[in-house]
mmCIF file of C-alpha atoms and ligand atoms in Angstrom:
data_model
loop_
_atom_site.group_PDB
_atom_site.id
_atom_site.type_symbol
_atom_site.label_atom_id
_atom_site.label_comp_id
_atom_site.label_asym_id
_atom_site.label_seq_id
_atom_site.Cartn_x
_atom_site.Cartn_y
_atom_site.Cartn_z
ATOM 1 C CA UNK Z 350 91.080 148.961 133.275
ATOM 2 C CA UNK Z 351 92.100 145.745 134.904
ATOM 3 C CA UNK Z 352 88.660 145.339 136.414
ATOM 4 C CA UNK Z 353 86.999 146.016 133.152
ATOM 5 C CA UNK Z 354 89.014 143.299 131.514
ATOM 6 C CA UNK Z 355 88.245 140.746 134.156
ATOM 7 C CA UNK Z 356 84.548 141.436 134.552
ATOM 8 C CA UNK Z 357 83.228 142.502 131.225
ATOM 9 C CA UNK Z 358 80.144 144.695 130.945
ATOM 10 C CA UNK Z 359 78.402 141.937 129.037
ATOM 11 C CA UNK Z 360 78.972 139.478 131.853
ATOM 12 C CA UNK Z 361 81.316 137.454 129.755
ATOM 13 C CA UNK Z 362 83.634 136.403 132.526
ATOM 14 C CA UNK Z 363 83.183 132.800 131.527
ATOM 15 C CA UNK Z 364 84.165 133.521 127.962
ATOM 16 C CA UNK Z 365 87.278 135.308 129.144
ATOM 17 C CA UNK Z 366 88.178 132.427 131.405
ATOM 18 C CA UNK Z 367 87.677 129.884 128.674
ATOM 19 C CA UNK Z 368 89.735 131.866 126.201
ATOM 20 C CA UNK Z 369 92.481 132.407 128.744
ATOM 21 C CA UNK Z 370 92.753 128.703 129.514
ATOM 22 C CA UNK Z 371 92.655 127.832 125.828
ATOM 23 C CA UNK Z 372 95.335 130.409 125.074
ATOM 24 C CA UNK Z 373 97.509 129.117 127.915
ATOM 25 C CA UNK Z 374 97.137 125.581 126.635
ATOM 26 C CA UNK Z 375 98.224 126.264 123.056
ATOM 27 C CA UNK Z 376 100.973 128.651 124.220
ATOM 28 C CA UNK Z 377 102.414 126.079 126.604
ATOM 29 C CA UNK Z 378 102.337 123.491 123.840
ATOM 30 C CA UNK Z 379 104.449 125.887 121.795
ATOM 31 C CA UNK Z 380 101.875 126.108 119.001
ATOM 32 C CA UNK Z 381 102.653 129.621 117.834
ATOM 33 C CA UNK Z 382 100.339 129.452 114.842
ATOM 34 C CA UNK Z 383 97.402 128.453 117.034
ATOM 35 C CA UNK Z 384 98.161 131.260 119.464
ATOM 36 C CA UNK Z 385 97.947 133.701 116.598
ATOM 37 C CA UNK Z 386 94.689 132.200 115.369
ATOM 38 C CA UNK Z 387 93.182 132.413 118.834
ATOM 39 C CA UNK Z 388 94.246 136.007 119.300
ATOM 40 C CA UNK Z 389 92.639 136.852 115.954
ATOM 41 C CA UNK Z 390 89.417 135.250 117.058
ATOM 42 C CA UNK Z 391 89.464 137.028 120.406
ATOM 43 C CA UNK Z 392 90.074 140.376 118.716
ATOM 44 C CA UNK Z 393 86.908 139.792 116.701
ATOM 45 C CA UNK Z 394 84.899 138.461 119.587
ATOM 46 C CA UNK Z 395 85.654 141.384 121.917
ATOM 47 C CA UNK Z 396 85.241 144.048 119.289
ATOM 48 C CA UNK Z 397 81.906 145.145 120.747
ATOM 49 C CA UNK Z 398 82.145 144.281 124.409
ATOM 50 C CA UNK Z 399 85.661 145.511 124.998
ATOM 51 C CA UNK Z 400 86.944 147.756 122.297
ATOM 52 C CA UNK Z 401 90.228 148.631 123.939
ATOM 53 C CA UNK Z 402 91.119 144.989 124.515
ATOM 54 C CA UNK Z 403 90.243 144.162 120.919
ATOM 55 C CA UNK Z 404 92.338 147.140 119.777
ATOM 56 C CA UNK Z 405 95.351 145.962 121.800
ATOM 57 C CA UNK Z 406 95.058 142.482 120.376
ATOM 58 C CA UNK Z 407 94.877 143.751 116.809
ATOM 59 C CA UNK Z 408 97.902 145.935 117.464
ATOM 60 C CA UNK Z 409 99.743 142.862 118.726
ATOM 61 C CA UNK Z 410 98.839 140.950 115.598
ATOM 62 C CA UNK Z 411 100.047 143.775 113.406
ATOM 63 C CA UNK Z 412 103.389 144.130 115.146
ATOM 64 C CA UNK Z 413 103.995 140.408 115.684
ATOM 65 C CA UNK Z 414 106.539 138.910 113.319
ATOM 66 C CA UNK Z 415 104.386 137.252 110.723
ATOM 67 C CA UNK Z 416 107.013 136.609 108.085
ATOM 68 C CA UNK Z 417 107.569 133.177 109.518
ATOM 69 C CA UNK Z 418 103.996 132.086 109.771
ATOM 70 C CA UNK Z 419 103.559 128.951 107.758
ATOM 71 C CA UNK Z 420 100.300 130.231 106.398
ATOM 72 C CA UNK Z 421 101.658 133.235 104.640
ATOM 73 C CA UNK Z 422 99.769 132.268 101.519
ATOM 74 C CA UNK Z 423 96.587 132.450 103.524
ATOM 75 C CA UNK Z 424 97.043 136.018 104.626
ATOM 76 C CA UNK Z 425 96.813 137.199 108.154
ATOM 77 C CA UNK Z 426 93.120 137.088 108.761
ATOM 78 C CA UNK Z 427 92.430 133.527 107.744
ATOM 79 C CA UNK Z 428 92.155 131.228 110.693
ATOM 80 C CA UNK Z 429 92.595 127.514 110.682
ATOM 81 C CA UNK Z 430 89.408 125.482 110.408
ATOM 82 C CA UNK Z 431 88.270 124.373 113.843
ATOM 83 C CA UNK Z 432 86.515 121.306 115.144
ATOM 84 C CA UNK Z 433 82.894 122.294 115.579
ATOM 85 C CA UNK Z 434 82.857 120.962 119.101
ATOM 86 C CA UNK Z 435 86.245 121.379 120.744
ATOM 87 C CA UNK Z 436 87.063 124.543 118.795
ATOM 88 C CA UNK Z 437 90.566 123.190 118.354
ATOM 89 C CA UNK Z 438 92.231 123.458 114.951
ATOM 90 C CA UNK Z 439 91.583 120.465 112.721
ATOM 91 C CA UNK Z 440 94.825 120.717 110.841
ATOM 92 C CA UNK Z 441 98.454 121.214 111.583
ATOM 93 C CA UNK Z 442 100.048 123.931 109.541
ATOM 94 C CA UNK Z 443 103.701 123.140 109.215
ATOM 95 C CA UNK Z 444 106.349 125.773 109.495
ATOM 96 C CA UNK Z 445 107.994 126.642 106.238
ATOM 97 C CA UNK Z 446 111.700 126.280 106.483
ATOM 98 C CA UNK Z 447 114.499 124.156 105.241
ATOM 99 C CA UNK Z 448 112.893 120.732 105.340
ATOM 100 C CA UNK Z 449 115.162 117.715 105.672
ATOM 101 C CA UNK Z 450 115.690 116.132 102.297
ATOM 102 C CA UNK Z 451 114.545 112.542 102.650
ATOM 103 C CA UNK Z 452 116.908 109.795 101.573
ATOM 104 C CA UNK Z 453 115.023 107.876 98.906
ATOM 105 C CA UNK Z 454 115.727 104.926 96.654
ATOM 106 C CA UNK Z 455 116.239 106.108 93.046
ATOM 107 C CA UNK Z 456 112.765 105.208 91.679
ATOM 108 C CA UNK Z 457 111.025 106.853 94.641
ATOM 109 C CA UNK Z 458 113.209 109.918 94.359
ATOM 110 C CA UNK Z 459 112.448 110.161 90.648
ATOM 111 C CA UNK Z 460 108.693 110.009 91.276
ATOM 112 C CA UNK Z 461 108.744 112.635 94.013
ATOM 113 C CA UNK Z 462 111.019 114.939 92.027
ATOM 114 C CA UNK Z 463 108.835 114.638 88.966
ATOM 115 C CA UNK Z 464 105.842 115.677 91.054
ATOM 116 C CA UNK Z 465 107.806 118.740 92.152
ATOM 117 C CA UNK Z 466 108.907 119.549 88.630
ATOM 118 C CA UNK Z 467 105.404 119.189 87.210
ATOM 119 C CA UNK Z 468 104.183 121.870 89.608
ATOM 120 C CA UNK Z 469 107.224 124.069 89.108
ATOM 121 C CA UNK Z 470 106.923 123.904 85.340
ATOM 122 C CA UNK Z 471 103.167 123.868 84.970
ATOM 123 C CA UNK Z 472 103.395 126.311 82.061
ATOM 124 C CA UNK Z 473 105.603 123.928 80.122
ATOM 125 C CA UNK Z 474 103.027 121.210 80.594
ATOM 126 C CA UNK Z 475 100.279 123.615 79.596
ATOM 127 C CA UNK Z 476 101.944 124.212 76.230
ATOM 128 C CA UNK Z 477 101.379 120.527 75.534
ATOM 129 C CA UNK Z 478 97.825 120.688 76.842
ATOM 130 C CA UNK Z 479 98.797 118.933 80.096
ATOM 131 C CA UNK Z 480 98.292 119.736 83.763
ATOM 132 C CA UNK Z 481 100.424 118.699 86.761
ATOM 133 C CA UNK Z 482 99.300 115.696 88.831
ATOM 134 C CA UNK Z 483 96.798 117.072 91.309
ATOM 135 C CA UNK Z 484 96.717 114.174 93.725
ATOM 136 C CA UNK Z 485 99.261 111.691 95.004
ATOM 137 C CA UNK Z 486 99.082 108.695 97.314
ATOM 138 C CA UNK Z 487 102.170 107.752 99.341
ATOM 139 C CA UNK Z 488 102.122 104.202 100.661
ATOM 140 C CA UNK Z 489 104.591 102.167 102.703
ATOM 141 C CA UNK Z 490 105.446 101.025 106.212
ATOM 142 C CA UNK Z 491 105.746 103.567 109.049
ATOM 143 C CA UNK Z 492 108.890 105.655 109.324
ATOM 144 C CA UNK Z 493 110.094 105.552 105.729
ATOM 145 C CA UNK Z 494 109.603 109.192 104.807
ATOM 146 C CA UNK Z 495 106.051 109.609 103.535
ATOM 147 C CA UNK Z 496 105.291 112.588 105.756
ATOM 148 C CA UNK Z 497 108.836 113.868 105.366
ATOM 149 C CA UNK Z 498 108.575 113.746 101.578
ATOM 150 C CA UNK Z 499 105.318 115.716 101.705
ATOM 151 C CA UNK Z 500 106.974 118.343 103.873
ATOM 152 C CA UNK Z 501 109.976 118.476 101.559
ATOM 153 C CA UNK Z 502 107.754 118.831 98.507
ATOM 154 C CA UNK Z 503 105.823 121.724 100.038
ATOM 155 C CA UNK Z 504 109.089 123.358 100.916
ATOM 156 C CA UNK Z 505 110.497 122.898 97.416
ATOM 157 C CA UNK Z 506 107.327 124.408 95.963
ATOM 158 C CA UNK Z 507 107.447 127.196 98.528
ATOM 159 C CA UNK Z 508 103.919 126.406 99.656
ATOM 160 C CA UNK Z 509 102.548 125.899 103.154
ATOM 161 C CA UNK Z 510 101.905 122.284 104.139
ATOM 162 C CA UNK Z 511 98.570 121.615 105.784
ATOM 163 C CA UNK Z 512 98.340 118.284 107.549
ATOM 164 C CA UNK Z 513 95.019 116.665 108.336
ATOM 165 C CA UNK Z 514 95.657 113.639 110.490
ATOM 166 C CA UNK Z 515 92.653 111.450 109.748
ATOM 167 C CA UNK Z 516 93.357 109.185 112.693
ATOM 168 C CA UNK Z 517 92.711 112.094 115.033
ATOM 169 C CA UNK Z 518 89.702 113.480 113.157
ATOM 170 C CA UNK Z 519 88.157 110.044 113.006
ATOM 171 C CA UNK Z 520 88.299 109.652 116.736
ATOM 172 C CA UNK Z 521 85.711 112.360 117.160
ATOM 173 C CA UNK Z 522 82.091 111.501 116.478
ATOM 174 C CA UNK Z 523 81.763 110.225 112.966
ATOM 175 C CA UNK Z 524 78.678 112.295 112.364
ATOM 176 C CA UNK Z 525 80.786 115.384 112.735
ATOM 177 C CA UNK Z 526 83.795 114.022 110.913
ATOM 178 C CA UNK Z 527 82.318 114.546 107.453
ATOM 179 C CA UNK Z 528 81.650 118.204 108.187
ATOM 180 C CA UNK Z 529 85.083 118.661 109.665
ATOM 181 C CA UNK Z 530 86.810 117.091 106.690
ATOM 182 C CA UNK Z 531 84.841 119.232 104.288
ATOM 183 C CA UNK Z 532 85.878 122.348 106.214
ATOM 184 C CA UNK Z 533 89.523 121.405 105.918
ATOM 185 C CA UNK Z 534 89.293 120.630 102.222
ATOM 186 C CA UNK Z 535 87.537 123.931 101.512
ATOM 187 C CA UNK Z 536 90.145 125.749 103.516
ATOM 188 C CA UNK Z 537 92.985 124.071 101.655
ATOM 189 C CA UNK Z 538 91.428 124.929 98.319
ATOM 190 C CA UNK Z 539 91.075 128.596 99.255
ATOM 191 C CA UNK Z 540 94.749 129.319 98.654
ATOM 192 C CA UNK Z 541 97.778 127.585 97.148
ATOM 193 C CA UNK Z 542 99.015 124.924 99.517
ATOM 194 C CA UNK Z 543 99.967 121.289 99.785
ATOM 195 C CA UNK Z 544 97.356 119.364 101.747
ATOM 196 C CA UNK Z 545 98.414 116.072 103.292
ATOM 197 C CA UNK Z 546 95.711 113.636 104.372
ATOM 198 C CA UNK Z 547 97.807 111.599 106.778
ATOM 199 C CA UNK Z 548 96.864 108.100 107.941
ATOM 200 C CA UNK Z 549 94.266 107.735 105.204
ATOM 201 C CA UNK Z 550 93.727 104.074 106.083
ATOM 202 C CA UNK Z 551 92.002 105.092 109.307
ATOM 203 C CA UNK Z 552 88.959 105.792 107.190
ATOM 204 C CA UNK Z 553 89.020 102.284 105.855
ATOM 205 C CA UNK Z 554 89.749 100.652 109.172
ATOM 206 C CA UNK Z 555 86.608 101.849 110.852
ATOM 207 C CA UNK Z 556 84.597 99.835 108.387
ATOM 208 C CA UNK Z 557 84.301 96.866 110.748
ATOM 209 C CA UNK Z 558 82.046 98.821 113.037
ATOM 210 C CA UNK Z 559 78.627 97.956 111.650
ATOM 211 C CA UNK Z 560 76.722 100.649 113.531
ATOM 212 C CA UNK Z 561 78.685 103.299 111.717
ATOM 213 C CA UNK Z 562 78.688 101.855 108.244
ATOM 214 C CA UNK Z 563 76.225 104.356 106.795
ATOM 215 C CA UNK Z 564 78.054 107.316 108.251
ATOM 216 C CA UNK Z 565 81.357 105.969 107.040
ATOM 217 C CA UNK Z 566 80.111 105.387 103.521
ATOM 218 C CA UNK Z 567 79.071 109.007 103.314
ATOM 219 C CA UNK Z 568 82.492 110.015 104.562
ATOM 220 C CA UNK Z 569 84.329 107.923 102.004
ATOM 221 C CA UNK Z 570 82.046 109.322 99.322
ATOM 222 C CA UNK Z 571 82.919 112.859 100.395
ATOM 223 C CA UNK Z 572 86.603 112.047 100.237
ATOM 224 C CA UNK Z 573 86.500 110.308 96.885
ATOM 225 C CA UNK Z 574 84.492 113.130 95.400
ATOM 226 C CA UNK Z 575 86.999 115.656 96.673
ATOM 227 C CA UNK Z 576 89.926 113.694 95.280
ATOM 228 C CA UNK Z 577 88.204 113.572 91.890
ATOM 229 C CA UNK Z 578 87.390 117.258 91.903
ATOM 230 C CA UNK Z 579 90.626 118.536 93.350
ATOM 231 C CA UNK Z 580 91.551 121.712 91.473
ATOM 232 C CA UNK Z 581 94.561 121.609 89.210
ATOM 233 C CA UNK Z 582 97.374 123.820 90.395
ATOM 234 C CA UNK Z 583 96.837 122.601 93.929
ATOM 235 C CA UNK Z 584 98.383 119.471 95.384
ATOM 236 C CA UNK Z 585 96.546 116.932 97.490
ATOM 237 C CA UNK Z 586 98.666 114.194 99.010
ATOM 238 C CA UNK Z 587 97.549 111.257 101.110
ATOM 239 C CA UNK Z 588 99.719 108.878 103.103
ATOM 240 C CA UNK Z 589 98.953 105.435 104.427
ATOM 241 C CA UNK Z 590 100.854 102.741 106.311
ATOM 242 C CA UNK Z 591 98.284 100.125 105.365
ATOM 243 C CA UNK Z 592 97.693 100.347 101.678
ATOM 244 C CA UNK Z 593 96.117 96.903 101.782
ATOM 245 C CA UNK Z 594 93.237 98.291 103.834
ATOM 246 C CA UNK Z 595 92.348 100.779 101.146
ATOM 247 C CA UNK Z 596 89.662 99.982 98.666
ATOM 248 C CA UNK Z 597 91.052 99.700 95.110
ATOM 249 C CA UNK Z 598 88.460 102.358 94.283
ATOM 250 C CA UNK Z 599 90.437 104.746 96.472
ATOM 251 C CA UNK Z 600 93.753 103.922 94.805
ATOM 252 C CA UNK Z 601 92.350 104.554 91.366
ATOM 253 C CA UNK Z 602 91.313 108.086 92.209
ATOM 254 C CA UNK Z 603 94.847 109.331 92.653
ATOM 255 C CA UNK Z 604 96.790 110.715 89.694
ATOM 256 C CA UNK Z 605 99.955 109.206 91.109
ATOM 257 C CA UNK Z 606 100.800 106.416 93.576
ATOM 258 C CA UNK Z 607 104.294 106.284 95.085
ATOM 259 C CA UNK Z 608 105.397 103.235 97.067
ATOM 260 C CA UNK Z 609 107.959 103.985 99.761
ATOM 261 C CA UNK Z 610 109.900 100.817 100.628
ATOM 262 C CA UNK Z 611 111.993 100.087 103.714
ATOM 263 C CA UNK Z 612 115.507 101.429 103.185
ATOM 264 C CA UNK Z 613 118.018 99.216 101.394
ATOM 265 C CA UNK Z 614 121.658 99.144 102.544
ATOM 266 C CA UNK Z 615 122.684 102.118 100.385
ATOM 267 C CA UNK Z 616 119.877 104.371 101.605
ATOM 268 C CA UNK Z 617 120.359 103.243 105.182
ATOM 269 C CA UNK Z 618 124.065 104.093 105.092
ATOM 270 C CA UNK Z 619 123.384 107.541 103.701
ATOM 271 C CA UNK Z 620 120.734 108.278 106.329
ATOM 272 C CA UNK Z 621 122.867 106.854 109.138
ATOM 273 C CA UNK Z 622 125.737 109.132 108.171
ATOM 274 C CA UNK Z 623 123.490 112.138 108.564
ATOM 275 C CA UNK Z 624 121.997 110.893 111.864
ATOM 276 C CA UNK Z 625 125.513 110.336 113.262
ATOM 277 C CA UNK Z 626 126.652 113.816 112.291
ATOM 278 C CA UNK Z 627 130.281 114.355 113.145
ATOM 279 C CA UNK Z 628 130.303 111.249 115.325
ATOM 280 C CA UNK Z 629 129.986 108.911 112.375
ATOM 281 C CA UNK Z 630 132.076 105.768 112.809
ATOM 282 C CA UNK Z 631 134.895 105.225 110.356
ATOM 283 C CA UNK Z 632 132.884 102.523 108.630
ATOM 284 C CA UNK Z 633 129.138 102.958 108.579
ATOM 285 C CA UNK Z 634 128.526 99.660 106.760
ATOM 286 C CA UNK Z 635 128.538 97.619 109.956
ATOM 287 C CA UNK Z 636 125.825 99.823 111.436
ATOM 288 C CA UNK Z 637 123.683 99.557 108.303
ATOM 289 C CA UNK Z 638 124.127 95.801 108.462
ATOM 290 C CA UNK Z 639 123.066 95.645 112.107
ATOM 291 C CA UNK Z 640 120.053 97.821 111.374
ATOM 292 C CA UNK Z 641 118.973 96.115 108.167
ATOM 293 C CA UNK Z 642 115.232 95.729 107.992
ATOM 294 C CA UNK Z 643 114.690 98.759 110.247
ATOM 295 C CA UNK Z 644 112.830 101.824 109.034
ATOM 296 C CA UNK Z 645 114.594 105.171 108.767
ATOM 297 C CA UNK Z 646 112.733 106.322 111.859
ATOM 298 C CA UNK Z 647 113.893 103.269 113.853
ATOM 299 C CA UNK Z 648 117.485 103.740 112.680
ATOM 300 C CA UNK Z 649 117.375 107.392 113.630
ATOM 301 C CA UNK Z 650 116.031 106.590 117.093
ATOM 302 C CA UNK Z 651 118.749 103.982 117.575
ATOM 303 C CA UNK Z 652 121.526 106.398 116.679
ATOM 304 C CA UNK Z 653 120.151 109.331 118.641
ATOM 305 C CA UNK Z 654 119.712 107.208 121.770
ATOM 306 C CA UNK Z 655 123.327 106.070 121.437
ATOM 307 C CA UNK Z 656 124.590 109.616 120.959
ATOM 308 C CA UNK Z 657 122.714 110.853 124.032
ATOM 309 C CA UNK Z 658 123.922 107.905 126.088
ATOM 310 C CA UNK Z 659 127.498 108.530 125.008
ATOM 311 C CA UNK Z 660 127.238 112.209 125.844
ATOM 312 C CA UNK Z 661 125.850 111.485 129.316
ATOM 313 C CA UNK Z 662 128.425 108.835 130.158
ATOM 314 C CA UNK Z 663 131.382 110.551 128.510
ATOM 315 C CA UNK Z 664 131.837 107.519 126.254
ATOM 316 C CA UNK Z 665 132.626 107.226 122.575
ATOM 317 C CA UNK Z 666 129.499 107.002 120.452
ATOM 318 C CA UNK Z 667 131.080 104.127 118.541
ATOM 319 C CA UNK Z 668 131.406 102.042 121.739
ATOM 320 C CA UNK Z 669 127.818 102.728 122.729
ATOM 321 C CA UNK Z 670 126.616 101.841 119.222
ATOM 322 C CA UNK Z 671 128.474 98.535 119.445
ATOM 323 C CA UNK Z 672 126.999 97.839 122.845
ATOM 324 C CA UNK Z 673 123.482 98.686 121.815
ATOM 325 C CA UNK Z 674 123.908 96.629 118.663
ATOM 326 C CA UNK Z 675 124.467 93.409 120.654
ATOM 327 C CA UNK Z 676 120.789 92.690 120.904
ATOM 328 C CA UNK Z 677 120.230 92.989 117.182
ATOM 329 C CA UNK Z 678 123.395 90.985 116.451
ATOM 330 C CA UNK Z 679 122.092 88.153 118.579
ATOM 331 C CA UNK Z 680 119.158 87.813 116.209
ATOM 332 C CA UNK Z 681 121.304 87.636 113.090
ATOM 333 C CA UNK Z 682 122.531 84.420 111.514
ATOM 334 C CA UNK Z 683 126.154 83.300 111.431
ATOM 335 C CA UNK Z 684 126.887 84.572 107.929
ATOM 336 C CA UNK Z 685 125.516 88.023 108.730
ATOM 337 C CA UNK Z 686 127.476 88.209 111.975
ATOM 338 C CA UNK Z 687 130.628 87.205 110.158
ATOM 339 C CA UNK Z 688 130.052 90.082 107.725
ATOM 340 C CA UNK Z 689 129.713 92.535 110.601
ATOM 341 C CA UNK Z 690 132.937 91.202 112.128
ATOM 342 C CA UNK Z 691 134.756 91.633 108.800
ATOM 343 C CA UNK Z 692 133.427 95.188 108.361
ATOM 344 C CA UNK Z 693 134.891 96.110 111.717
ATOM 345 C CA UNK Z 694 138.197 94.274 111.415
ATOM 346 C CA UNK Z 695 139.029 95.253 107.862
ATOM 347 C CA UNK Z 696 138.936 98.975 108.441
ATOM 348 C CA UNK Z 697 140.861 98.644 111.680
ATOM 349 C CA UNK Z 698 137.955 99.669 113.924
ATOM 350 C CA UNK Z 699 138.274 96.519 116.045
ATOM 351 C CA UNK Z 700 140.844 93.823 116.709
ATOM 352 C CA UNK Z 701 139.984 90.274 115.616
ATOM 353 C CA UNK Z 702 139.612 89.309 119.255
ATOM 354 C CA UNK Z 703 137.179 92.128 120.038
ATOM 355 C CA UNK Z 704 135.198 91.491 116.828
ATOM 356 C CA UNK Z 705 134.967 87.819 117.743
ATOM 357 C CA UNK Z 706 133.679 88.616 121.251
ATOM 358 C CA UNK Z 707 131.137 91.008 119.860
ATOM 359 C CA UNK Z 708 129.740 88.810 117.115
ATOM 360 C CA UNK Z 709 130.225 85.366 118.584
ATOM 361 C CA UNK Z 710 132.094 84.295 115.440
ATOM 362 C CA UNK Z 711 135.389 82.530 116.203
ATOM 363 C CA UNK Z 712 138.653 84.380 115.524
ATOM 364 C CA UNK Z 713 139.666 81.499 113.314
ATOM 365 C CA UNK Z 714 136.659 81.905 111.067
ATOM 366 C CA UNK Z 715 137.177 85.664 110.853
ATOM 367 C CA UNK Z 716 140.877 85.214 109.996
ATOM 368 C CA UNK Z 717 140.170 82.566 107.376
ATOM 369 C CA UNK Z 718 137.481 84.591 105.672
ATOM 370 C CA UNK Z 719 139.665 87.675 105.712
ATOM 371 C CA UNK Z 720 142.470 85.723 104.027
ATOM 372 C CA UNK Z 721 140.252 84.267 101.290
ATOM 373 C CA UNK Z 722 138.730 87.721 100.671
ATOM 374 C CA UNK Z 723 142.196 89.194 100.257
ATOM 375 C CA UNK Z 724 143.261 86.444 97.864
ATOM 376 C CA UNK Z 725 140.332 87.159 95.568
HETATM 377 N N1 ADP I 1342 113.564 108.658 103.758
HETATM 378 C C1 ADP I 1342 114.043 109.197 104.891
HETATM 379 N N2 ADP I 1342 115.222 109.832 104.917
HETATM 380 C C2 ADP I 1342 115.694 110.351 106.042
HETATM 381 N N3 ADP I 1342 115.043 110.313 107.213
HETATM 382 C C3 ADP I 1342 113.855 109.709 107.273
HETATM 383 C C4 ADP I 1342 113.302 109.113 106.105
HETATM 384 N N4 ADP I 1342 112.120 108.563 106.444
HETATM 385 C C5 ADP I 1342 111.940 108.809 107.741
HETATM 386 N N5 ADP I 1342 112.970 109.487 108.264
HETATM 387 C C6 ADP I 1342 113.097 109.921 109.664
HETATM 388 O O1 ADP I 1342 112.016 109.371 110.402
HETATM 389 C C7 ADP I 1342 111.110 110.389 110.817
HETATM 390 C C8 ADP I 1342 109.670 109.935 110.610
HETATM 391 O O2 ADP I 1342 109.430 109.753 109.237
HETATM 392 P P1 ADP I 1342 108.022 110.019 108.538
HETATM 393 O O3 ADP I 1342 108.258 110.738 107.278
HETATM 394 O O4 ADP I 1342 107.085 110.640 109.509
HETATM 395 O O5 ADP I 1342 107.573 108.538 108.249
HETATM 396 P P2 ADP I 1342 106.198 108.028 107.630
HETATM 397 O O6 ADP I 1342 105.363 109.200 107.318
HETATM 398 O O7 ADP I 1342 106.595 107.234 106.429
HETATM 399 O O8 ADP I 1342 105.618 107.149 108.695
HETATM 400 C C9 ADP I 1342 111.458 111.585 109.962
HETATM 401 O O9 ADP I 1342 111.157 112.787 110.618
HETATM 402 C C10 ADP I 1342 112.946 111.417 109.739
HETATM 403 O O10 ADP I 1342 113.671 111.901 110.834
HETATM 404 MG MG1 MG I 1343 103.705 109.746 108.554
#
């Protein structure tokens, strides 16, 4: 039995070896969905040459817990579209599960929630002869929640999220890219899902390369056509960090454009509170002030690094946050530093002396400002 598996009657040792290595690779990367897809493919491939192996694999697929597969809408037999060359999946299928609710400024939140409600209440729209927005473009700097919002939307609509990262598809030969993209779009249309075309600007960026202009034009044409023809009832989202690189013709195709700005102080405070968890400092305002201008992703990284550092060194997270904040403080002007000092002194987090050392604002100035603030 063992021998038969290793040296197949069809002389397919090489195929076995290749599949084994491929399987090991996706398993070690923890890509459970890809493992399942591969096993499905192997069960089909060995159906003739090794019936008992194929039977065992099918049995495995039947008994494996599938309730959690993100592609439950796609049924068990559907496999992810693969790159024609590498045979690796072209899209990421995200796990359904409680997605983090992004912190969004009120107008952005309203736009994203309306998109959700349109799809949830499609029948109400239909009574007025309307259909939900089919396509949406999310623009804004990196790390402000474009991908997160797409994931949250899919979760709210109880649909699988399929992510096609155009920056990775585009790195393969352009000639193949068109075919690959078409495969993904067809796949996404085959069952209810939310498809996210991430890093859409990559398509535009390659335009400088003259040798590939023809190929690229065809690609853009394919994409634009698909956006136009996207079926109602399905949701196509695209995200870009460089909206300025996109042709206005691309913008116009989308039913809805949502601009995600950098977080303002209110949003930053709310997000920081959740990143800090139960180690949140008494007054989060000082941290939001130090991190102003940062993206959510940067703020999260800052806090998580501090929390890990504190845990390793047995320190208080607050002290580490203050320490790590020095560098950013040094780049702030006097008025801003004075504000940080006041934040920390007024709620009793720091003494005037300590606040003065930290911010480089004299104790006198802090005291005077505190007094005038109190008088008002
Ligand atoms: N609006 C937000 N609210 C809360 N956390 C956020 C937000 N935006 C980004 N983050 C954090 O940063 C990470 C990266 O964000 P992401 O959505 O991928 O950014 P983008 O797609 O805009 O580049 C998220 O996983 C999340 O942890
Ligand atoms: Mg993103």
